[in-house]
Short mmCIF file of C-alpha atoms in Angstrom, two decimals:
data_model
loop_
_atom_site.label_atom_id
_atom_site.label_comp_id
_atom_site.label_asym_id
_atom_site.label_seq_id
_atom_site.Cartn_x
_atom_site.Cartn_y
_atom_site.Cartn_z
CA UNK A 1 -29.42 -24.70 2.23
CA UNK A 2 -25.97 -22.91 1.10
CA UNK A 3 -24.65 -20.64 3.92
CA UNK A 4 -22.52 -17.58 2.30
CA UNK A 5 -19.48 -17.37 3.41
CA UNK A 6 -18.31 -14.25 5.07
CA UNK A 7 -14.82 -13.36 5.39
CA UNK A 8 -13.04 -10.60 7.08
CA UNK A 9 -9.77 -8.53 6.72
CA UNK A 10 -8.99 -5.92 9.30
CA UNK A 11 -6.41 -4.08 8.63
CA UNK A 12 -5.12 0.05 8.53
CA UNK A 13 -4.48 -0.56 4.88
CA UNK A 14 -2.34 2.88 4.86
CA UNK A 15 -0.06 3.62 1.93
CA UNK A 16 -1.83 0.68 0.12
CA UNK A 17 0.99 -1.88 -2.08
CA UNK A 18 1.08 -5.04 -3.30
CA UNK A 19 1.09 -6.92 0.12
CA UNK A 20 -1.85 -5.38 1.01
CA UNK A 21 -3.28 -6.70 -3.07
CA UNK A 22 -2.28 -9.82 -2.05
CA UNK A 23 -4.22 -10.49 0.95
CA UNK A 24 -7.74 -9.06 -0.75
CA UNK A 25 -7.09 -10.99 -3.30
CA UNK A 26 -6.49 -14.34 -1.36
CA UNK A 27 -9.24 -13.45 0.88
CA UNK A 28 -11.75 -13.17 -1.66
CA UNK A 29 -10.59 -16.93 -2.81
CA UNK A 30 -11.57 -18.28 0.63
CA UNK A 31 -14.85 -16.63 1.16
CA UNK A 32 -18.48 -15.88 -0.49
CA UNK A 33 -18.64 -12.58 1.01
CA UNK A 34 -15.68 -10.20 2.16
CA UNK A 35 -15.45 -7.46 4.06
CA UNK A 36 -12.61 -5.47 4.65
CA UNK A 37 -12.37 -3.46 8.46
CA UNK A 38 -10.42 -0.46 7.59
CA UNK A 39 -8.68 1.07 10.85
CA UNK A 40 -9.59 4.74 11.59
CA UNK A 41 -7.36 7.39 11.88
CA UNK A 42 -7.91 8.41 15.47
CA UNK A 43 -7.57 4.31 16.40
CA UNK A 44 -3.91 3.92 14.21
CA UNK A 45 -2.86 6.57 16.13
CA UNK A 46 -3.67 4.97 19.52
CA UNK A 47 -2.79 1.59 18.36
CA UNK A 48 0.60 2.19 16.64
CA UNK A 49 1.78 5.93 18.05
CA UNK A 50 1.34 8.28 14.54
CA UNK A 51 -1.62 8.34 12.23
CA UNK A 52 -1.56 7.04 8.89
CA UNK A 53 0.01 8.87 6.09
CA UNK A 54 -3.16 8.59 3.56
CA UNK A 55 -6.52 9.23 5.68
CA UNK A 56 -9.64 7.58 6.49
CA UNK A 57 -12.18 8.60 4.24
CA UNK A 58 -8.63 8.15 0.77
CA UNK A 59 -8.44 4.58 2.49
CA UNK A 60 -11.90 3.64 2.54
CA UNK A 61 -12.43 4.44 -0.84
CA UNK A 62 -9.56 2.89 -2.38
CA UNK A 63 -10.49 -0.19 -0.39
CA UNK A 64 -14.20 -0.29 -1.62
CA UNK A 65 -12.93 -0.09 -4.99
CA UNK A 66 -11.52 -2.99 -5.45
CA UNK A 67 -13.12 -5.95 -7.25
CA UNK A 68 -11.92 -8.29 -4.21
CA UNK A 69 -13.90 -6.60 -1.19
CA UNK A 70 -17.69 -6.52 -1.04
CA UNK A 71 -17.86 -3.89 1.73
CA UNK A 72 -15.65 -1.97 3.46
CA UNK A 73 -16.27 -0.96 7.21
CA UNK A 74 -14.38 1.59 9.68
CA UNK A 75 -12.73 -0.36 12.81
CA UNK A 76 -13.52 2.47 15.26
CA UNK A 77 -12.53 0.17 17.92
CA UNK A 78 -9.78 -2.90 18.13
CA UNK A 79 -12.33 -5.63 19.43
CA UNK A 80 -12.35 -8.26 16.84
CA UNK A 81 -14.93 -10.08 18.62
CA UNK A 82 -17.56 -7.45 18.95
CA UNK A 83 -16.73 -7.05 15.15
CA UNK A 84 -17.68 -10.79 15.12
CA UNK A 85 -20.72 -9.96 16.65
CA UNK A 86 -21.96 -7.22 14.05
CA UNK A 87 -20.66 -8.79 11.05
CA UNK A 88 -20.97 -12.82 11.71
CA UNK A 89 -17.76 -13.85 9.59
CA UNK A 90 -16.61 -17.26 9.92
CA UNK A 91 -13.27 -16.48 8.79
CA UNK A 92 -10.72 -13.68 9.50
CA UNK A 93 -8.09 -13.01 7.61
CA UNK A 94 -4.48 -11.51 8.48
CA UNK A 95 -0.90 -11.23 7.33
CA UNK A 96 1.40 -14.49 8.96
CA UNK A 97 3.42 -10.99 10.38
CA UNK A 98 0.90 -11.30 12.98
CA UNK A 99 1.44 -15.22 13.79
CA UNK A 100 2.32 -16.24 17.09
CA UNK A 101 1.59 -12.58 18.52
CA UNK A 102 -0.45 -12.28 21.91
CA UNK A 103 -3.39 -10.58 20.73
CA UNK A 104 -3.51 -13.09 17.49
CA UNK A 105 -3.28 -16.40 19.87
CA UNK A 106 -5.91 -15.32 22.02
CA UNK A 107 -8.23 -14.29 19.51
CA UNK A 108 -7.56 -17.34 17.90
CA UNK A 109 -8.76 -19.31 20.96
CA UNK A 110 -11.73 -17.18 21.07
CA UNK A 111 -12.52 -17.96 17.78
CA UNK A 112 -12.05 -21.13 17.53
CA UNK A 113 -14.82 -21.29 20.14
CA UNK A 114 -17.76 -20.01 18.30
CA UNK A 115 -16.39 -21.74 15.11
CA UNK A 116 -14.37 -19.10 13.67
CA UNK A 117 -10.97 -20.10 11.25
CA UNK A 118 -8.47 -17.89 11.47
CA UNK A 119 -6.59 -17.62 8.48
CA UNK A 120 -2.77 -16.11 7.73
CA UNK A 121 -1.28 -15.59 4.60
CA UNK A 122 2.34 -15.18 3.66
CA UNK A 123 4.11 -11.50 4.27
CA UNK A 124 5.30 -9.47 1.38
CA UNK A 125 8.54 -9.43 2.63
CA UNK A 126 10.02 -6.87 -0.11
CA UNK A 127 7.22 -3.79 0.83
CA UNK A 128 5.21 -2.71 3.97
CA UNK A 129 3.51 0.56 5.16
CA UNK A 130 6.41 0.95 7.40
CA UNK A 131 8.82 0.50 4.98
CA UNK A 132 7.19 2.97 2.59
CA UNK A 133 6.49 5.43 5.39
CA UNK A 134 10.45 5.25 6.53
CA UNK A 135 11.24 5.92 2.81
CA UNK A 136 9.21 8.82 2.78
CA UNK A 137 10.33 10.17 6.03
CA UNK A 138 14.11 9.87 4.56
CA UNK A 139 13.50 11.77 1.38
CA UNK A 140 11.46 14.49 2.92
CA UNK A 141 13.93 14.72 5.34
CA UNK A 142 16.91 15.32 3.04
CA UNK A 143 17.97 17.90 0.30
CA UNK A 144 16.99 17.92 -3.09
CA UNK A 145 18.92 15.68 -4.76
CA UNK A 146 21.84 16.65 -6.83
CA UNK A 147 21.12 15.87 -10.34
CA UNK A 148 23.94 16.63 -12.76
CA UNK A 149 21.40 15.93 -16.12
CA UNK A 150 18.55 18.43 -15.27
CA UNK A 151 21.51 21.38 -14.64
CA UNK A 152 21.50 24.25 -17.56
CA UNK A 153 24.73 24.70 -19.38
CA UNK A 154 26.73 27.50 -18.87
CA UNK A 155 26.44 29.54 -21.82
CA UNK A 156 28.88 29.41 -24.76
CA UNK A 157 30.17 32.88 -24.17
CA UNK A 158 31.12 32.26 -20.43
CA UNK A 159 33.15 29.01 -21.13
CA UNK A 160 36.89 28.71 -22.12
CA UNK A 161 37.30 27.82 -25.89
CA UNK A 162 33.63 28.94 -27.14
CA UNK A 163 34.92 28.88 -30.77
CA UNK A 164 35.60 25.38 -30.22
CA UNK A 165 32.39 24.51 -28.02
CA UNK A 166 30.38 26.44 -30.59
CA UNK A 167 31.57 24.59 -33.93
CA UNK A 168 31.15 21.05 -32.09
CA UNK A 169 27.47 21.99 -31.33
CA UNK A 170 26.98 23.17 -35.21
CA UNK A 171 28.97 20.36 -36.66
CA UNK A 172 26.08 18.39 -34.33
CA UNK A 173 22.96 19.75 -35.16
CA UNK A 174 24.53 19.68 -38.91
CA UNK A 175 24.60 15.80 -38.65
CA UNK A 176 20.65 15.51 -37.54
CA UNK A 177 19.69 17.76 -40.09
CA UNK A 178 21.71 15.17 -42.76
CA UNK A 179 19.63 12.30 -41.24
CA UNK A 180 16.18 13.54 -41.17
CA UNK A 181 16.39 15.19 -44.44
CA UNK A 182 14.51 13.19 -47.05
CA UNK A 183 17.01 10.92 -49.66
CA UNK A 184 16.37 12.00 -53.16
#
């Protein structure tokens, strides 16, 4: 008899990139079944000091619609074991960020005890939430941005040497007439 499979991904999955791709996507290689535990707003908060950016109900539903993840499931609490004990995955995934960390040794004691792999894959080093969110953060925080293209000229008649500015522009728009005109 075939047993499925079931794999697991906790994770807030706020301000969702390419690291966060990579790891559903790598998951759903090692596993019949997975299911994706996506962090609720009032727990982020507790668990990291500021809610997430995008909220629950935006990052449940771009989870769920990815082709990787089976199901997706709200982590009201952070017990990984009684998650364990409502889902029955044999294998958890995580970003290796979380390597050698407390809470990921232990639970990867406890797990290892009822027969549980742990599994870590490699960090997106180039793009995290908290990269994104500090980007953010800086651009709200600043002025708009000077941008000398998307300025309006000064008109003609306000300028020094209009005569001047005024055939250049005509000698200009003289040219693009010459090249779109049909050759007889």
């Amino acid at each position: 008899m075939d047993v499925t499979r079931i794999g697991y991904a906790p994770g807030v999955w706020d301000l969702f990139h390419i690291g966060h791709l990579n790891i559903l996507r790598e998951a759903s290689r090692h596993c019949d079944r997975l299911v994706v535990g996506v962090t609720s707003d009032e727990l982020a908060r507790r668990m990291k000091g500021r809610p997430p950016v995008i909220p629950l109900a935006e990052r449940l539903d771009i989870v769920r619609s990815l082709r990787h993840v089976d199901e997706a499931v709200v982590e009201w609490e952070d017990d990984k074991v009684e998650r364990w004990k409502a889902i029955g995955f044999h294998v958890v995934f995580k970003g290796d960020d979380w390597r050698g960390t407390p809470k990921w040794e232990a639970l990867e004691r406890h797990f290892a005890q009822v027969g549980v792999e742990v599994v870590y894959f490699p960090y997106t080093m180039h793009v995290s939430s908290t990269l994104l969110r500090g980007a953010l953060e800086l651009l709200s925080a600043q002025e708009a941005p000077h941008i000398p293209s998307a300025q309006l000229a000064k008109p003609l008649d306000q300028e020094g040497g209009h005569e001047q500015d005024m055939g250049e522009q005509q000698g200009a728009v003289q040219e693009k007439e010459d090249v779109l005109t049909p050759q007889e």
